[in-house]
XYZ file of C-alpha atoms in Angstrom:
403
model
C -43.455 0.044 305.583
C -45.759 1.388 302.895
C -49.468 1.582 303.567
C -51.512 -0.577 301.217
C -53.244 1.200 298.367
C -57.022 1.126 298.372
C -59.387 0.062 295.631
C -62.201 2.190 294.185
C -64.827 0.825 296.567
C -62.621 1.357 299.623
C -61.773 4.828 298.349
C -65.412 5.883 298.311
C -66.313 4.198 301.599
C -63.390 5.839 303.415
C -64.491 9.266 302.192
C -67.776 8.951 304.070
C -66.359 9.984 307.420
C -69.871 10.330 308.824
C -72.935 9.340 306.812
C -75.835 9.758 309.229
C -79.542 9.540 308.527
C -79.523 12.184 305.763
C -83.181 13.027 306.387
C -82.846 16.559 305.083
C -80.497 15.563 302.272
C -83.005 13.051 300.919
C -85.820 15.584 301.136
C -83.839 18.049 299.004
C -82.859 15.345 296.506
C -86.415 14.149 296.099
C -87.609 17.732 295.646
C -85.015 18.154 292.887
C -86.026 14.869 291.288
C -89.619 16.118 291.283
C -88.541 19.210 289.343
C -88.657 21.720 292.165
C -86.051 24.518 292.181
C -83.166 24.145 294.627
C -80.824 26.754 296.079
C -77.386 25.670 297.309
C -75.150 27.854 299.471
C -71.439 27.101 299.813
C -69.108 28.434 302.486
C -65.415 27.735 302.820
C -61.890 29.065 302.463
C -59.348 29.513 299.702
C -59.713 25.951 298.389
C -63.429 26.425 297.774
C -62.749 29.934 296.442
C -60.598 28.258 293.808
C -57.014 29.096 294.702
C -54.686 26.772 292.843
C -57.176 26.074 290.049
C -56.713 28.413 287.065
C -60.078 27.677 285.436
C -63.151 28.438 287.512
C -65.195 25.654 285.918
C -62.721 23.120 287.381
C -63.356 24.054 291.027
C -65.365 21.572 293.063
C -68.432 23.857 293.426
C -68.645 24.272 289.646
C -68.029 20.575 288.956
C -70.693 19.700 291.522
C -73.109 22.217 289.995
C -72.604 20.704 286.545
C -73.296 17.218 287.923
C -76.464 18.447 289.685
C -77.850 20.109 286.543
C -77.249 16.954 284.524
C -78.688 14.713 287.237
C -81.777 16.890 287.821
C -82.429 18.650 284.491
C -85.974 19.670 285.425
C -84.844 21.377 288.666
C -83.573 24.972 288.403
C -80.373 25.180 290.445
C -79.190 28.383 292.115
C -75.659 27.849 293.399
C -74.024 30.578 295.493
C -70.332 30.088 296.270
C -69.735 32.405 299.217
C -66.215 31.165 300.017
C -63.849 33.659 301.679
C -60.128 32.793 301.718
C -58.274 32.572 305.056
C -61.402 32.383 307.216
C -62.571 29.722 309.649
C -65.554 28.927 311.840
C -64.927 31.907 314.096
C -65.801 34.171 311.183
C -68.502 32.021 309.629
C -70.374 31.365 312.871
C -71.684 34.952 312.927
C -71.069 36.144 309.348
C -72.371 33.388 307.069
C -75.487 35.437 306.219
C -73.192 37.965 304.567
C -72.226 35.391 301.940
C -75.136 33.008 301.339
C -78.898 33.512 301.256
C -81.149 32.511 304.156
C -83.597 30.633 301.893
C -81.118 27.907 300.948
C -82.178 24.268 300.618
C -78.690 22.795 300.935
C -75.524 24.178 302.540
C -72.073 22.756 301.818
C -69.217 23.730 304.155
C -65.431 23.425 303.744
C -63.684 24.596 306.915
C -61.510 21.718 308.150
C -58.050 23.148 307.456
C -58.714 26.794 308.336
C -59.824 25.867 311.845
C -57.250 25.189 314.520
C -57.523 22.063 316.649
C -59.001 24.060 319.549
C -62.189 23.833 321.585
C -62.979 27.464 320.732
C -63.013 26.716 316.998
C -65.126 23.597 317.572
C -67.620 25.631 319.598
C -67.837 28.287 316.886
C -68.317 25.525 314.318
C -71.209 24.248 316.408
C -72.837 27.691 316.466
C -72.516 27.773 312.682
C -74.067 24.333 312.177
C -76.885 25.050 314.608
C -77.810 28.321 312.922
C -77.673 26.774 309.459
C -80.074 24.034 310.529
C -82.404 26.689 311.989
C -82.683 28.659 308.738
C -86.241 29.182 307.401
C -86.294 26.234 304.981
C -84.585 23.792 307.372
C -81.774 23.164 304.896
C -79.684 20.058 304.623
C -76.056 20.569 305.665
C -73.118 18.526 304.363
C -69.495 19.105 305.367
C -66.660 18.597 302.904
C -63.208 18.255 304.416
C -60.080 18.855 302.367
C -56.552 18.438 303.692
C -53.099 19.970 303.381
C -49.632 18.435 303.546
C -47.670 21.684 303.779
C -45.038 21.981 306.509
C -46.892 25.135 307.571
C -49.376 22.819 309.290
C -48.154 21.370 312.574
C -49.843 18.015 311.996
C -52.114 16.053 309.702
C -54.795 16.516 312.343
C -56.584 19.875 312.012
C -59.702 21.613 313.256
C -61.831 19.415 311.057
C -61.123 16.489 313.338
C -62.945 18.322 316.135
C -65.764 19.079 313.701
C -66.510 15.372 313.618
C -68.048 15.376 317.086
C -70.293 18.276 316.127
C -71.322 16.560 312.891
C -72.216 13.395 314.779
C -74.231 15.337 317.354
C -76.242 17.227 314.736
C -76.363 14.323 312.266
C -74.789 16.272 309.404
C -72.807 14.151 306.901
C -69.049 14.556 306.425
C -67.141 13.785 303.222
C -63.377 13.555 303.854
C -60.897 13.899 301.023
C -58.054 13.133 303.434
C -59.552 9.787 304.405
C -59.876 8.854 300.762
C -56.586 10.097 299.307
C -54.011 9.805 302.065
C -53.678 6.005 301.882
C -52.825 6.385 298.192
C -50.253 9.071 298.959
C -48.710 6.977 301.733
C -48.482 4.034 299.332
C -46.881 6.090 296.546
C -45.234 9.276 297.794
C -44.816 10.693 294.284
C -48.585 10.703 293.866
C -48.833 13.855 295.974
C -48.063 15.769 292.768
C -51.249 14.382 291.255
C -53.544 16.083 293.773
C -51.946 19.400 294.781
C -51.505 22.579 292.778
C -48.454 24.407 291.455
C -47.951 28.002 292.653
C -46.862 30.967 290.531
C -43.208 30.178 291.241
C -43.574 26.689 289.819
C -43.429 25.027 293.232
C -45.788 22.421 294.616
C -48.445 24.101 296.792
C -49.464 21.495 299.334
C -52.071 23.782 300.915
C -54.375 23.816 297.898
C -55.595 20.840 295.897
C -55.449 21.045 292.107
C -58.202 20.562 289.532
C -57.958 16.785 289.872
C -58.372 17.057 293.647
C -61.412 19.290 293.120
C -62.915 16.822 290.667
C -62.428 13.935 293.094
C -64.031 15.926 295.927
C -67.046 16.804 293.770
C -67.357 13.188 292.628
C -67.268 11.909 296.215
C -70.023 14.356 297.147
C -72.084 13.281 294.135
C -71.546 9.622 295.065
C -72.848 10.287 298.560
C -75.939 12.025 297.192
C -76.591 9.266 294.650
C -76.461 6.766 297.486
C -79.086 8.715 299.430
C -81.388 8.759 296.408
C -80.975 5.018 296.046
C -81.506 4.101 299.717
C -85.058 5.308 300.378
C -87.534 8.121 300.452
C -87.121 10.867 303.068
C -87.751 9.771 306.615
C -90.593 11.200 308.673
C -90.210 14.612 310.293
C -89.639 13.227 313.795
C -86.151 12.199 312.705
C -85.412 15.755 311.568
C -84.944 17.554 314.859
C -82.237 19.831 316.195
C -80.889 18.852 319.630
C -82.399 21.168 322.246
C -79.006 21.787 323.876
C -75.652 22.621 322.368
C -72.785 20.165 322.758
C -70.902 22.721 324.815
C -73.663 22.976 327.411
C -74.254 20.867 330.480
C -77.321 18.667 330.586
C -80.123 20.602 332.266
C -78.872 23.995 331.082
C -81.316 26.617 329.747
C -82.128 26.242 326.074
C -79.749 28.207 323.843
C -81.110 31.284 322.079
C -81.858 31.556 318.393
C -79.289 34.143 317.471
C -79.830 37.286 315.429
C -76.176 38.182 314.936
C -74.835 41.381 313.461
C -71.759 41.135 311.257
C -69.930 43.819 309.302
C -67.055 42.546 307.203
C -64.414 43.801 304.815
C -65.221 40.694 302.771
C -68.952 41.422 302.477
C -70.898 43.494 299.975
C -74.070 43.215 302.039
C -72.779 44.814 305.232
C -69.292 46.169 304.516
C -67.179 47.099 307.512
C -66.961 50.893 307.617
C -65.601 52.771 310.662
C -68.066 54.965 312.508
C -65.174 56.951 313.988
C -61.705 57.114 312.455
C -58.828 59.359 313.500
C -57.593 59.187 309.910
C -54.857 56.653 310.505
C -56.890 53.542 309.691
C -57.166 52.801 305.975
C -59.076 50.310 303.855
C -56.493 48.257 301.997
C -56.697 45.239 299.701
C -54.098 42.613 298.902
C -54.267 40.168 296.002
C -52.661 36.855 296.890
C -50.542 34.853 294.421
C -53.486 32.528 293.872
C -55.679 35.400 292.720
C -57.861 35.892 295.810
C -58.242 39.477 297.050
C -58.312 40.081 300.792
C -59.475 43.442 302.154
C -58.656 44.815 305.602
C -58.950 47.951 307.682
C -55.303 48.610 308.505
C -53.238 50.862 310.765
C -49.478 50.968 311.298
C -48.967 53.926 313.620
C -49.266 53.296 317.390
C -52.047 55.358 318.916
C -54.278 55.066 315.830
C -57.878 54.717 317.018
C -61.002 53.496 315.257
C -64.601 52.848 316.336
C -67.391 50.690 314.913
C -71.079 50.805 315.766
C -72.268 47.329 316.792
C -75.869 46.476 317.728
C -76.894 43.728 320.121
C -80.254 42.902 318.560
C -81.836 40.634 321.134
C -81.937 40.899 324.925
C -82.026 37.111 325.063
C -78.915 36.687 322.925
C -75.318 36.094 323.946
C -74.540 39.707 324.825
C -71.155 39.271 323.170
C -69.021 41.483 320.916
C -66.137 40.050 318.896
C -63.553 41.133 316.362
C -61.802 39.217 313.590
C -58.269 40.152 312.634
C -55.432 38.644 310.663
C -52.738 36.595 312.396
C -49.396 36.008 310.715
C -45.775 35.222 311.495
C -44.489 37.146 308.487
C -46.580 40.281 307.924
C -45.171 42.356 310.800
C -48.335 42.489 312.871
C -48.464 44.095 316.295
C -50.894 44.370 319.204
C -54.136 46.360 319.381
C -56.358 46.876 322.384
C -60.122 46.777 321.908
C -63.044 47.539 324.206
C -66.770 48.352 324.141
C -68.287 51.770 324.929
C -66.508 53.522 327.793
C -64.988 50.374 329.299
C -61.426 50.982 328.143
C -60.241 49.621 331.487
C -61.601 46.244 330.313
C -59.728 46.406 327.010
C -58.643 43.115 325.464
C -55.146 42.979 323.971
C -55.215 41.384 320.526
C -51.956 40.096 319.098
C -51.736 39.848 315.322
C -48.412 37.997 315.503
C -48.056 34.282 316.121
C -45.412 31.704 315.371
C -47.764 29.518 313.329
C -46.823 29.724 309.645
C -50.403 30.156 308.455
C -51.932 33.550 307.625
C -55.588 33.350 308.674
C -58.295 35.483 310.222
C -58.690 34.787 313.935
C -61.495 35.725 316.302
C -61.320 37.399 319.700
C -64.112 38.037 322.188
C -63.893 41.687 323.233
C -66.815 41.882 325.674
C -69.542 39.722 327.197
C -72.715 40.515 329.157
C -73.377 43.455 326.854
C -76.968 44.728 326.997
C -79.223 44.853 323.946
C -78.949 48.078 321.970
C -76.378 50.117 320.055
C -72.769 50.054 321.237
C -69.352 51.227 320.091
C -66.443 48.864 319.604
C -63.150 50.736 319.892
C -59.685 49.598 318.871
C -56.379 51.379 319.358
C -53.009 50.292 318.043
C -50.449 49.965 320.822
C -46.675 50.368 320.824
C -46.294 46.711 321.780
C -45.391 43.948 319.350
C -44.154 40.387 319.512
C -43.021 40.553 315.907
C -39.244 39.876 315.789
C -38.728 43.223 314.025
C -41.138 44.989 316.410
C -43.433 46.054 313.582
C -46.870 47.293 314.655
C -49.294 46.888 311.739
C -52.757 45.557 312.546
C -55.388 44.274 310.107
C -59.098 44.086 310.968
C -61.343 41.758 308.955
C -64.773 41.983 310.619
C -66.728 42.763 313.773
C -69.799 40.972 315.063
C -72.257 41.072 317.925
C -74.933 38.670 319.129
């Protein structure tokens, strides 16, 4: 049985997966309406980067920026699109400062399909949201969720569905393109071609929405913001508080720290990832994907290759945790590295770049916990082991972080 198609009103209402109080959103909108300058930071993956959309001005960030400038002509808009393809909340939770400025007034996130449906990804998403809300100007945060229909995804349900609990807890609005469009696609299967892009081989790419999908997403965001302008003036400050505890804590736990994370990334110009020690067998290498996005890695292929990165734990009251982000893929011939901190090689964590999932994304591994404040060395060595069917041993590092 076909699902019934939805009308325009239903379409918009369904997109508002979580509306919330919008205290911060209304404050930013009223500042813009009063002619004050506004800075918007955007974080996301390949969709937000623009893969699948040939013309940059047709991506949702650019369409949204054009709407904002027309809607608030007296307000100078600074819009920074910091999207990094093939990254999820594990990366962004500690590295977002590498891609957007700290003095933002509004942050828009797009991370639903790059996160797995796992508690770990949901917890990292929470750390991201919490830190964004704690930024100096107490920015508003709005989440935009796109969707994918590719067979590479195991289900329609993705990490973004676990984001919903976090968004509810922190009262950050969610705009869902899946909620809006999927009933239409179910009603008319051929309509999928109207919303997804065509790849360089002329095939339908059901991982990346096309220009029409971007325009719809930007319009749904604009509709949500127009509604907040229409409803009322900003609420009083008492409604603009951050919960004292994280969702992933027990009631009565000590208050979580305000993190001062360190991140060095191959995708960052602010703090690029550069080895402190390299035996010469790890190389910086870049790959340009069919959609035009360039991904840079620190790569080794020869077992025994060893590399070290200096990582500071900046605050004694922090997490005392060191992590690494590396690529996972079923097709790129990735093997297993072992990583450890300082002289604790006996505590090395084995990191497998191969998985059977058909997606190629950066994943995050915790290498060490209970690490004291100060300078440390994160070491990685490529092993002879591999779960790749052809026993290939390449390993690709994206970033390291410590908090």
